[in-house]
PDB file of C-alpha atoms in Angstrom:
ATOM      1  CA  UNK A   1      55.854 120.010  60.544  1.00 80.00           C
ATOM      2  CA  UNK A   2      54.075 119.865  57.180  1.00 89.00           C
ATOM      3  CA  UNK A   3      52.648 123.362  56.624  1.00 90.00           C
ATOM      4  CA  UNK A   4      51.179 122.258  53.298  1.00 91.00           C
ATOM      5  CA  UNK A   5      49.010 119.745  55.168  1.00 93.00           C
ATOM      6  CA  UNK A   6      48.275 122.126  58.037  1.00 94.00           C
ATOM      7  CA  UNK A   7      47.055 124.961  55.794  1.00 95.00           C
ATOM      8  CA  UNK A   8      45.412 123.063  52.927  1.00 95.00           C
ATOM      9  CA  UNK A   9      43.874 119.816  54.181  1.00 95.00           C
ATOM     10  CA  UNK A  10      40.673 119.576  56.204  1.00 95.00           C
ATOM     11  CA  UNK A  11      41.083 115.915  57.098  1.00 95.00           C
ATOM     12  CA  UNK A  12      42.662 114.540  60.229  1.00 95.00           C
ATOM     13  CA  UNK A  13      43.791 116.127  63.449  1.00 97.00           C
ATOM     14  CA  UNK A  14      46.551 118.469  64.584  1.00 96.00           C
ATOM     15  CA  UNK A  15      47.812 119.262  68.094  1.00 96.00           C
ATOM     16  CA  UNK A  16      47.761 122.702  69.671  1.00 97.00           C
ATOM     17  CA  UNK A  17      51.406 123.383  68.795  1.00 96.00           C
ATOM     18  CA  UNK A  18      50.746 122.993  65.071  1.00 96.00           C
ATOM     19  CA  UNK A  19      47.605 125.125  65.330  1.00 97.00           C
ATOM     20  CA  UNK A  20      49.593 127.915  67.011  1.00 97.00           C
ATOM     21  CA  UNK A  21      52.351 127.662  64.375  1.00 97.00           C
ATOM     22  CA  UNK A  22      49.834 127.787  61.525  1.00 97.00           C
ATOM     23  CA  UNK A  23      47.990 130.675  63.165  1.00 97.00           C
ATOM     24  CA  UNK A  24      51.258 132.616  63.542  1.00 97.00           C
ATOM     25  CA  UNK A  25      52.000 132.123  59.833  1.00 96.00           C
ATOM     26  CA  UNK A  26      48.522 133.316  58.821  1.00 96.00           C
ATOM     27  CA  UNK A  27      48.745 136.354  61.117  1.00 96.00           C
ATOM     28  CA  UNK A  28      52.153 137.367  59.727  1.00 97.00           C
ATOM     29  CA  UNK A  29      50.927 136.977  56.134  1.00 95.00           C
ATOM     30  CA  UNK A  30      47.741 138.944  56.891  1.00 94.00           C
ATOM     31  CA  UNK A  31      49.667 141.728  58.624  1.00 95.00           C
ATOM     32  CA  UNK A  32      52.229 142.103  55.843  1.00 95.00           C
ATOM     33  CA  UNK A  33      49.618 142.077  53.083  1.00 91.00           C
ATOM     34  CA  UNK A  34      47.277 144.312  55.105  1.00 88.00           C
ATOM     35  CA  UNK A  35      50.008 146.917  55.600  1.00 91.00           C
ATOM     36  CA  UNK A  36      50.819 146.787  51.881  1.00 90.00           C
ATOM     37  CA  UNK A  37      47.154 147.228  50.930  1.00 87.00           C
ATOM     38  CA  UNK A  38      46.779 150.095  53.385  1.00 87.00           C
ATOM     39  CA  UNK A  39      49.974 151.803  52.240  1.00 89.00           C
ATOM     40  CA  UNK A  40      49.447 151.306  48.507  1.00 89.00           C
ATOM     41  CA  UNK A  41      45.650 151.471  48.209  1.00 87.00           C
ATOM     42  CA  UNK A  42      44.413 153.381  51.247  1.00 81.00           C
ATOM     43  CA  UNK A  43      42.979 150.390  53.143  1.00 75.00           C
ATOM     44  CA  UNK A  44      39.468 150.867  54.541  1.00 70.00           C
ATOM     45  CA  UNK A  45      39.480 154.543  53.584  1.00 78.00           C
ATOM     46  CA  UNK A  46      39.066 153.910  49.831  1.00 82.00           C
ATOM     47  CA  UNK A  47      36.791 151.678  47.740  1.00 83.00           C
ATOM     48  CA  UNK A  48      39.796 150.063  46.020  1.00 88.00           C
ATOM     49  CA  UNK A  49      41.406 149.441  49.417  1.00 84.00           C
ATOM     50  CA  UNK A  50      38.227 147.854  50.779  1.00 83.00           C
ATOM     51  CA  UNK A  51      37.960 145.584  47.738  1.00 87.00           C
ATOM     52  CA  UNK A  52      41.640 144.607  48.103  1.00 88.00           C
ATOM     53  CA  UNK A  53      41.046 143.813  51.796  1.00 86.00           C
ATOM     54  CA  UNK A  54      38.058 141.625  50.821  1.00 87.00           C
ATOM     55  CA  UNK A  55      40.227 139.753  48.301  1.00 91.00           C
ATOM     56  CA  UNK A  56      42.923 139.302  50.970  1.00 90.00           C
ATOM     57  CA  UNK A  57      40.277 137.954  53.354  1.00 89.00           C
ATOM     58  CA  UNK A  58      39.026 135.499  50.711  1.00 92.00           C
ATOM     59  CA  UNK A  59      42.575 134.325  49.903  1.00 93.00           C
ATOM     60  CA  UNK A  60      43.267 133.555  53.578  1.00 94.00           C
ATOM     61  CA  UNK A  61      39.830 132.023  54.137  1.00 94.00           C
ATOM     62  CA  UNK A  62      40.595 128.432  53.149  1.00 95.00           C
ATOM     63  CA  UNK A  63      43.919 128.104  55.014  1.00 97.00           C
ATOM     64  CA  UNK A  64      42.248 129.509  58.148  1.00 96.00           C
ATOM     65  CA  UNK A  65      39.374 127.058  57.749  1.00 97.00           C
ATOM     66  CA  UNK A  66      41.676 124.058  57.164  1.00 97.00           C
ATOM     67  CA  UNK A  67      43.778 124.965  60.204  1.00 97.00           C
ATOM     68  CA  UNK A  68      40.877 125.408  62.613  1.00 97.00           C
ATOM     69  CA  UNK A  69      38.801 122.524  61.231  1.00 97.00           C
ATOM     70  CA  UNK A  70      41.586 120.051  62.050  1.00 97.00           C
ATOM     71  CA  UNK A  71      41.865 121.456  65.587  1.00 97.00           C
ATOM     72  CA  UNK A  72      38.108 121.141  66.136  1.00 98.00           C
ATOM     73  CA  UNK A  73      38.360 117.565  64.848  1.00 97.00           C
ATOM     74  CA  UNK A  74      41.169 116.916  67.327  1.00 97.00           C
ATOM     75  CA  UNK A  75      38.646 117.926  70.005  1.00 97.00           C
ATOM     76  CA  UNK A  76      36.181 115.412  68.413  1.00 97.00           C
ATOM     77  CA  UNK A  77      33.928 118.189  67.154  1.00 97.00           C
ATOM     78  CA  UNK A  78      32.922 118.876  63.546  1.00 97.00           C
ATOM     79  CA  UNK A  79      35.375 120.957  61.573  1.00 97.00           C
ATOM     80  CA  UNK A  80      32.461 122.979  60.268  1.00 97.00           C
ATOM     81  CA  UNK A  81      32.488 124.909  63.571  1.00 97.00           C
ATOM     82  CA  UNK A  82      35.455 126.769  62.080  1.00 97.00           C
ATOM     83  CA  UNK A  83      33.027 128.352  59.625  1.00 97.00           C
ATOM     84  CA  UNK A  84      31.452 130.463  62.383  1.00 97.00           C
ATOM     85  CA  UNK A  85      34.415 132.813  62.788  1.00 95.00           C
ATOM     86  CA  UNK A  86      35.285 132.713  59.105  1.00 94.00           C
ATOM     87  CA  UNK A  87      31.695 133.482  58.113  1.00 94.00           C
ATOM     88  CA  UNK A  88      31.501 136.440  60.488  1.00 95.00           C
ATOM     89  CA  UNK A  89      34.799 137.793  59.207  1.00 92.00           C
ATOM     90  CA  UNK A  90      33.796 137.391  55.565  1.00 91.00           C
ATOM     91  CA  UNK A  91      30.395 139.010  56.176  1.00 93.00           C
ATOM     92  CA  UNK A  92      32.104 141.930  57.897  1.00 90.00           C
ATOM     93  CA  UNK A  93      34.425 142.350  54.893  1.00 87.00           C
ATOM     94  CA  UNK A  94      31.509 142.245  52.449  1.00 90.00           C
ATOM     95  CA  UNK A  95      29.569 144.835  54.443  1.00 90.00           C
ATOM     96  CA  UNK A  96      32.683 147.020  54.492  1.00 85.00           C
ATOM     97  CA  UNK A  97      33.037 146.829  50.699  1.00 84.00           C
ATOM     98  CA  UNK A  98      29.395 147.859  50.276  1.00 87.00           C
ATOM     99  CA  UNK A  99      29.941 150.818  52.606  1.00 83.00           C
ATOM    100  CA  UNK A 100      27.624 149.581  55.347  1.00 88.00           C
ATOM    101  CA  UNK A 101      30.388 149.512  57.945  1.00 86.00           C
ATOM    102  CA  UNK A 102      32.073 152.649  59.206  1.00 77.00           C
ATOM    103  CA  UNK A 103      35.767 153.370  58.853  1.00 74.00           C
ATOM    104  CA  UNK A 104      38.444 153.202  61.557  1.00 71.00           C
ATOM    105  CA  UNK A 105      37.845 156.871  62.424  1.00 77.00           C
ATOM    106  CA  UNK A 106      34.045 156.887  62.220  1.00 84.00           C
ATOM    107  CA  UNK A 107      32.571 153.580  63.379  1.00 87.00           C
ATOM    108  CA  UNK A 108      28.875 152.767  63.343  1.00 90.00           C
ATOM    109  CA  UNK A 109      26.643 150.287  65.189  1.00 92.00           C
ATOM    110  CA  UNK A 110      27.518 147.414  62.815  1.00 92.00           C
ATOM    111  CA  UNK A 111      31.209 147.890  63.588  1.00 92.00           C
ATOM    112  CA  UNK A 112      30.487 147.480  67.293  1.00 93.00           C
ATOM    113  CA  UNK A 113      28.159 144.503  66.778  1.00 94.00           C
ATOM    114  CA  UNK A 114      30.710 142.649  64.650  1.00 94.00           C
ATOM    115  CA  UNK A 115      33.489 143.649  67.032  1.00 93.00           C
ATOM    116  CA  UNK A 116      31.637 142.082  69.971  1.00 96.00           C
ATOM    117  CA  UNK A 117      30.649 138.949  68.023  1.00 97.00           C
ATOM    118  CA  UNK A 118      34.185 138.416  66.720  1.00 96.00           C
ATOM    119  CA  UNK A 119      35.586 138.978  70.217  1.00 97.00           C
ATOM    120  CA  UNK A 120      33.262 136.309  71.660  1.00 98.00           C
ATOM    121  CA  UNK A 121      34.079 133.827  68.884  1.00 98.00           C
ATOM    122  CA  UNK A 122      37.784 134.665  69.194  1.00 97.00           C
ATOM    123  CA  UNK A 123      37.801 133.925  72.930  1.00 98.00           C
ATOM    124  CA  UNK A 124      35.920 130.665  72.305  1.00 98.00           C
ATOM    125  CA  UNK A 125      38.433 129.657  69.602  1.00 97.00           C
ATOM    126  CA  UNK A 126      41.356 130.626  71.834  1.00 97.00           C
ATOM    127  CA  UNK A 127      40.112 128.377  74.632  1.00 98.00           C
ATOM    128  CA  UNK A 128      38.769 125.546  72.453  1.00 97.00           C
ATOM    129  CA  UNK A 129      41.553 125.380  69.881  1.00 98.00           C
ATOM    130  CA  UNK A 130      44.557 126.949  71.555  1.00 97.00           C
ATOM    131  CA  UNK A 131      44.335 125.883  75.196  1.00 97.00           C
ATOM    132  CA  UNK A 132      42.268 122.709  75.629  1.00 97.00           C
ATOM    133  CA  UNK A 133      43.917 119.387  74.806  1.00 96.00           C
ATOM    134  CA  UNK A 134      42.522 117.281  72.000  1.00 96.00           C
ATOM    135  CA  UNK A 135      40.778 113.962  72.505  1.00 95.00           C
ATOM    136  CA  UNK A 136      43.150 111.395  74.005  1.00 94.00           C
ATOM    137  CA  UNK A 137      43.497 108.404  71.696  1.00 94.00           C
ATOM    138  CA  UNK A 138      41.599 107.826  68.477  1.00 95.00           C
ATOM    139  CA  UNK A 139      38.393 109.651  67.735  1.00 95.00           C
ATOM    140  CA  UNK A 140      35.992 109.952  64.807  1.00 95.00           C
ATOM    141  CA  UNK A 141      38.534 112.006  62.841  1.00 96.00           C
ATOM    142  CA  UNK A 142      41.662 109.882  63.241  1.00 95.00           C
ATOM    143  CA  UNK A 143      44.511 108.929  65.485  1.00 95.00           C
ATOM    144  CA  UNK A 144      45.769 111.089  68.323  1.00 95.00           C
ATOM    145  CA  UNK A 145      48.482 113.359  66.853  1.00 94.00           C
ATOM    146  CA  UNK A 146      50.305 113.222  70.198  1.00 92.00           C
ATOM    147  CA  UNK A 147      50.303 109.402  70.398  1.00 87.00           C
ATOM    148  CA  UNK A 148      53.781 108.061  70.970  1.00 77.00           C
ATOM    149  CA  UNK A 149      55.247 111.379  72.186  1.00 74.00           C
ATOM    150  CA  UNK A 150      56.892 111.370  75.568  1.00 54.00           C
TER     151      UNK A 150
END
């Protein structure tokens, strides 16, 4: 499994197993760095912590896009659909930095709106990218990554 390709390239297709592996890597990285930011900088409770969380979000943005774009392409759909979840997440981070979102102990209406939207998109991604099989055989985006496997 070529994680360099999985997390940096937007061309081609990947099967569900590689998407799950890449997602696990991104989640572990995000959790470790998120805990460090929270412990060292106060996380969402301080301005510096919110800015650090935004930077962390931006750093993980492209690998998350590359990973999900290839899975959408395996389903013969445009990889740009991956920008929906990423855009919502980035917008939420920006609003947090500017103080328009609440904090974990005092949430406001925007927190709930983004929570619901991200939940809906997350369930869609889970089904579309993590459960449903890709297009059998070649499609617009390349050869079937499972071709030739028993």
